[in-house]
PDB file of C-alpha atoms in Angstrom:
ATOM      1  CA  MET A   1       5.601  10.126  10.712  1.00 65.00           C
ATOM      2  CA  VAL A   2       3.111   9.348   7.924  1.00 77.00           C
ATOM      3  CA  LEU A   3       1.732  12.392   6.167  1.00 93.00           C
ATOM      4  CA  THR A   4       0.179  10.674   3.153  1.00 96.00           C
ATOM      5  CA  GLY A   5      -3.144   8.936   3.243  1.00 96.00           C
ATOM      6  CA  LYS A   6      -5.966   7.439   1.270  1.00 98.00           C
ATOM      7  CA  LEU A   7      -9.661   7.128   2.098  1.00 98.00           C
ATOM      8  CA  VAL A   8     -12.033   4.996   0.029  1.00 98.00           C
ATOM      9  CA  LYS A   9     -15.787   4.776   0.601  1.00 98.00           C
ATOM     10  CA  GLN A  10     -18.641   3.395  -1.464  1.00 96.00           C
ATOM     11  CA  VAL A  11     -22.329   4.153  -1.391  1.00 96.00           C
ATOM     12  CA  ALA A  12     -25.095   2.354  -3.278  1.00 94.00           C
ATOM     13  CA  ILE A  13     -27.564   4.522  -5.168  1.00 94.00           C
ATOM     14  CA  ARG A  14     -30.869   3.750  -6.847  1.00 90.00           C
ATOM     15  CA  LEU A  15     -30.222   6.492  -9.386  1.00 89.00           C
ATOM     16  CA  ASP A  16     -29.000   5.447 -12.831  1.00 91.00           C
ATOM     17  CA  GLY A  17     -25.194   5.330 -12.743  1.00 92.00           C
ATOM     18  CA  ASP A  18     -24.843   7.109 -16.093  1.00 93.00           C
ATOM     19  CA  LEU A  19     -27.022   9.971 -14.871  1.00 93.00           C
ATOM     20  CA  PHE A  20     -24.998  10.369 -11.674  1.00 94.00           C
ATOM     21  CA  TYR A  21     -21.766  10.397 -13.679  1.00 96.00           C
ATOM     22  CA  GLU A  22     -23.158  12.996 -16.111  1.00 96.00           C
ATOM     23  CA  ILE A  23     -24.147  15.256 -13.209  1.00 95.00           C
ATOM     24  CA  TYR A  24     -20.604  15.244 -11.832  1.00 95.00           C
ATOM     25  CA  LYS A  25     -19.060  15.613 -15.272  1.00 96.00           C
ATOM     26  CA  TYR A  26     -21.259  18.285 -16.858  1.00 96.00           C
ATOM     27  CA  LYS A  27     -23.737  19.634 -14.294  1.00 95.00           C
ATOM     28  CA  GLN A  28     -21.846  20.264 -11.073  1.00 94.00           C
ATOM     29  CA  HIS A  29     -23.331  23.777 -11.046  1.00 95.00           C
ATOM     30  CA  ARG A  30     -26.755  22.157 -10.415  1.00 95.00           C
ATOM     31  CA  ILE A  31     -25.642  20.195  -7.330  1.00 96.00           C
ATOM     32  CA  SER A  32     -26.416  23.139  -5.030  1.00 95.00           C
ATOM     33  CA  GLU A  33     -30.082  22.743  -6.068  1.00 95.00           C
ATOM     34  CA  MET A  34     -29.982  19.039  -5.184  1.00 95.00           C
ATOM     35  CA  SER A  35     -28.089  19.426  -1.894  1.00 96.00           C
ATOM     36  CA  PRO A  36     -28.838  22.977  -0.692  1.00 95.00           C
ATOM     37  CA  GLY A  37     -28.022  22.226   2.935  1.00 95.00           C
ATOM     38  CA  SER A  38     -24.443  21.274   2.065  1.00 96.00           C
ATOM     39  CA  ILE A  39     -23.527  22.883  -1.253  1.00 97.00           C
ATOM     40  CA  LYS A  40     -23.964  26.642  -1.562  1.00 97.00           C
ATOM     41  CA  GLY A  41     -22.643  27.014  -5.090  1.00 97.00           C
ATOM     42  CA  VAL A  42     -20.442  25.474  -7.756  1.00 97.00           C
ATOM     43  CA  ASP A  43     -18.959  27.777 -10.371  1.00 97.00           C
ATOM     44  CA  LEU A  44     -16.847  27.239 -13.451  1.00 97.00           C
ATOM     45  CA  HIS A  45     -13.772  29.436 -12.961  1.00 96.00           C
ATOM     46  CA  ASP A  46     -11.940  28.530 -16.171  1.00 97.00           C
ATOM     47  CA  GLY A  47     -12.539  26.184 -19.130  1.00 97.00           C
ATOM     48  CA  GLU A  48     -15.662  24.151 -19.871  1.00 97.00           C
ATOM     49  CA  TRP A  49     -17.752  21.716 -17.836  1.00 97.00           C
ATOM     50  CA  GLY A  50     -16.534  18.158 -18.365  1.00 96.00           C
ATOM     51  CA  VAL A  51     -13.163  19.065 -19.920  1.00 97.00           C
ATOM     52  CA  VAL A  52      -9.761  18.140 -18.456  1.00 98.00           C
ATOM     53  CA  GLY A  53      -7.937  21.238 -17.253  1.00 98.00           C
ATOM     54  CA  SER A  54     -11.101  23.143 -16.357  1.00 98.00           C
ATOM     55  CA  VAL A  55     -11.160  24.846 -12.956  1.00 98.00           C
ATOM     56  CA  ILE A  56     -14.196  24.609 -10.657  1.00 98.00           C
ATOM     57  CA  VAL A  57     -14.866  26.461  -7.398  1.00 98.00           C
ATOM     58  CA  TRP A  58     -17.078  24.857  -4.722  1.00 98.00           C
ATOM     59  CA  ASN A  59     -18.715  26.778  -1.859  1.00 97.00           C
ATOM     60  CA  PHE A  60     -20.020  24.404   0.790  1.00 97.00           C
ATOM     61  CA  ILE A  61     -20.725  23.826   4.463  1.00 97.00           C
ATOM     62  CA  HIS A  62     -18.315  21.478   6.245  1.00 95.00           C
ATOM     63  CA  ASP A  63     -18.280  20.873   9.982  1.00 93.00           C
ATOM     64  CA  GLY A  64     -20.705  23.780  10.398  1.00 94.00           C
ATOM     65  CA  LYS A  65     -18.491  26.298   8.598  1.00 95.00           C
ATOM     66  CA  GLU A  66     -18.591  27.813   5.123  1.00 97.00           C
ATOM     67  CA  LYS A  67     -15.672  26.556   3.044  1.00 97.00           C
ATOM     68  CA  VAL A  68     -14.303  27.102  -0.448  1.00 98.00           C
ATOM     69  CA  VAL A  69     -12.322  24.693  -2.610  1.00 98.00           C
ATOM     70  CA  LYS A  70     -10.860  25.317  -6.048  1.00 98.00           C
ATOM     71  CA  GLU A  71     -10.127  22.224  -8.110  1.00 98.00           C
ATOM     72  CA  VAL A  72      -8.968  21.340 -11.586  1.00 98.00           C
ATOM     73  CA  ILE A  73     -10.323  18.393 -13.561  1.00 98.00           C
ATOM     74  CA  GLN A  74      -7.235  16.211 -13.796  1.00 98.00           C
ATOM     75  CA  ALA A  75      -8.601  13.122 -15.570  1.00 98.00           C
ATOM     76  CA  ILE A  76     -11.792  11.816 -17.154  1.00 98.00           C
ATOM     77  CA  ASP A  77     -12.382   8.189 -18.117  1.00 97.00           C
ATOM     78  CA  ASP A  78     -15.834   7.821 -19.675  1.00 97.00           C
ATOM     79  CA  GLY A  79     -15.390   4.063 -20.135  1.00 95.00           C
ATOM     80  CA  ARG A  80     -14.887   3.575 -16.384  1.00 95.00           C
ATOM     81  CA  ARG A  81     -17.206   6.488 -15.484  1.00 97.00           C
ATOM     82  CA  SER A  82     -14.405   8.009 -13.457  1.00 98.00           C
ATOM     83  CA  LEU A  83     -13.447  11.626 -12.740  1.00 98.00           C
ATOM     84  CA  CYS A  84     -10.360  12.867 -10.910  1.00 98.00           C
ATOM     85  CA  PHE A  85     -10.054  16.354  -9.450  1.00 98.00           C
ATOM     86  CA  LYS A  86      -6.937  17.964  -8.001  1.00 98.00           C
ATOM     87  CA  VAL A  87      -7.524  20.573  -5.307  1.00 98.00           C
ATOM     88  CA  ILE A  88      -5.476  23.666  -6.158  1.00 98.00           C
ATOM     89  CA  GLY A  89      -6.824  26.259  -3.739  1.00 97.00           C
ATOM     90  CA  GLY A  90      -9.153  27.100  -0.911  1.00 97.00           C
ATOM     91  CA  ASP A  91      -9.593  25.901   2.637  1.00 96.00           C
ATOM     92  CA  LEU A  92      -8.231  22.358   2.157  1.00 96.00           C
ATOM     93  CA  MET A  93      -4.840  23.776   1.202  1.00 96.00           C
ATOM     94  CA  GLN A  94      -4.474  25.085   4.769  1.00 96.00           C
ATOM     95  CA  ALA A  95      -4.218  21.481   5.997  1.00 96.00           C
ATOM     96  CA  TYR A  96      -3.068  19.448   2.991  1.00 97.00           C
ATOM     97  CA  LYS A  97      -0.106  19.777   0.644  1.00 97.00           C
ATOM     98  CA  THR A  98      -1.907  17.730  -2.022  1.00 97.00           C
ATOM     99  CA  PHE A  99      -5.476  16.505  -2.249  1.00 98.00           C
ATOM    100  CA  LEU A 100      -6.975  14.417  -5.073  1.00 98.00           C
ATOM    101  CA  VAL A 101     -10.629  13.410  -5.284  1.00 98.00           C
ATOM    102  CA  THR A 102     -11.686  10.556  -7.561  1.00 98.00           C
ATOM    103  CA  ILE A 103     -15.317   9.651  -8.193  1.00 98.00           C
ATOM    104  CA  HIS A 104     -16.060   6.338  -9.873  1.00 96.00           C
ATOM    105  CA  VAL A 105     -19.445   4.778 -10.731  1.00 97.00           C
ATOM    106  CA  ASP A 106     -19.891   1.002 -11.097  1.00 95.00           C
ATOM    107  CA  THR A 107     -23.067  -0.760 -12.161  1.00 91.00           C
ATOM    108  CA  MET A 108     -23.579  -4.323 -10.960  1.00 84.00           C
ATOM    109  CA  GLY A 109     -26.912  -5.645 -12.112  1.00 81.00           C
ATOM    110  CA  GLU A 110     -29.581  -3.345 -10.695  1.00 82.00           C
ATOM    111  CA  GLU A 111     -27.204  -1.684  -8.231  1.00 86.00           C
ATOM    112  CA  ASN A 112     -25.059   1.360  -8.865  1.00 94.00           C
ATOM    113  CA  LEU A 113     -22.092   1.959  -6.580  1.00 96.00           C
ATOM    114  CA  VAL A 114     -20.441   5.346  -6.272  1.00 97.00           C
ATOM    115  CA  THR A 115     -16.867   5.138  -5.015  1.00 98.00           C
ATOM    116  CA  TRP A 116     -15.189   8.203  -3.538  1.00 98.00           C
ATOM    117  CA  ILE A 117     -11.403   8.153  -3.187  1.00 98.00           C
ATOM    118  CA  PHE A 118      -9.304  10.791  -1.429  1.00 98.00           C
ATOM    119  CA  ASP A 119      -5.530  10.691  -1.933  1.00 98.00           C
ATOM    120  CA  TYR A 120      -3.807  13.323   0.176  1.00 98.00           C
ATOM    121  CA  GLU A 121      -0.654  14.554   1.826  1.00 97.00           C
ATOM    122  CA  LYS A 122      -0.986  16.470   5.081  1.00 97.00           C
ATOM    123  CA  LEU A 123       1.035  19.591   5.796  1.00 96.00           C
ATOM    124  CA  LYS A 124       1.552  18.531   9.422  1.00 95.00           C
ATOM    125  CA  GLU A 125       1.324  15.310  11.393  1.00 92.00           C
ATOM    126  CA  ASN A 126      -1.462  16.635  13.659  1.00 93.00           C
ATOM    127  CA  VAL A 127      -3.864  17.237  10.731  1.00 95.00           C
ATOM    128  CA  GLU A 128      -6.828  14.877  10.967  1.00 93.00           C
ATOM    129  CA  ASP A 129      -7.685  12.497   8.164  1.00 95.00           C
ATOM    130  CA  PRO A 130     -10.586  13.917   6.116  1.00 97.00           C
ATOM    131  CA  HIS A 131     -13.286  11.530   7.396  1.00 97.00           C
ATOM    132  CA  THR A 132     -15.886  14.278   7.916  1.00 97.00           C
ATOM    133  CA  LEU A 133     -15.273  15.578   4.380  1.00 97.00           C
ATOM    134  CA  MET A 134     -15.818  12.047   3.075  1.00 98.00           C
ATOM    135  CA  ASP A 135     -19.081  11.896   5.052  1.00 97.00           C
ATOM    136  CA  LEU A 136     -20.120  15.149   3.381  1.00 97.00           C
ATOM    137  CA  CYS A 137     -19.430  13.705  -0.085  1.00 97.00           C
ATOM    138  CA  LEU A 138     -21.468  10.580   0.713  1.00 97.00           C
ATOM    139  CA  SER A 139     -24.305  12.756   2.027  1.00 97.00           C
ATOM    140  CA  VAL A 140     -24.297  14.899  -1.137  1.00 97.00           C
ATOM    141  CA  THR A 141     -24.336  11.699  -3.221  1.00 96.00           C
ATOM    142  CA  LYS A 142     -27.518  10.593  -1.425  1.00 96.00           C
ATOM    143  CA  ASP A 143     -29.013  14.092  -1.802  1.00 96.00           C
ATOM    144  CA  ILE A 144     -28.473  13.899  -5.570  1.00 95.00           C
ATOM    145  CA  GLU A 145     -30.084  10.459  -5.630  1.00 93.00           C
ATOM    146  CA  ASN A 146     -33.061  11.594  -3.539  1.00 91.00           C
ATOM    147  CA  SER A 147     -33.549  14.744  -5.603  1.00 90.00           C
ATOM    148  CA  HIS A 148     -33.898  12.735  -8.805  1.00 82.00           C
ATOM    149  CA  ILE A 149     -36.083  10.036  -7.284  1.00 75.00           C
ATOM    150  CA  VAL A 150     -38.484  12.654  -5.860  1.00 64.00           C
ATOM    151  CA  ASN A 151     -38.547  14.591  -9.125  1.00 61.00           C
ATOM    152  CA  SER A 152     -39.169  11.469 -11.233  1.00 55.00           C
ATOM    153  CA  ASN A 153     -42.278  10.439  -9.259  1.00 47.00           C
TER     154      ASN A 153
END
């Protein structure tokens, strides 16, 4: 019986990698404007944007239902353009004992790759792997990209 898992997905974006990283580090509260169909709000619950230990609350639509997740910024690596968030409350905690989300941005020539990593431990064996949540994250990534490309033209 395996209760731990890891999902890794990458998506290429035309948006500048530094800009994407800065949005997720300092401007998460603006993501609902860039992806209004998926993200209903992002609020700073405790601390400061872009500071380890700060607590952020996400309100979003997942699988057709409104959901809430509370997370703490666990690690920031500006050199690698990497952020790690630990889920500490909300709907995901009904299915998972632990859930970590890492976002990493790589630039290779003209291409920027955003890597999403989920490390998790399920509460029960019958809990599905979070593939649809990963799809949501990839969709929001593209919404952020499209929002900036439209606004820059």
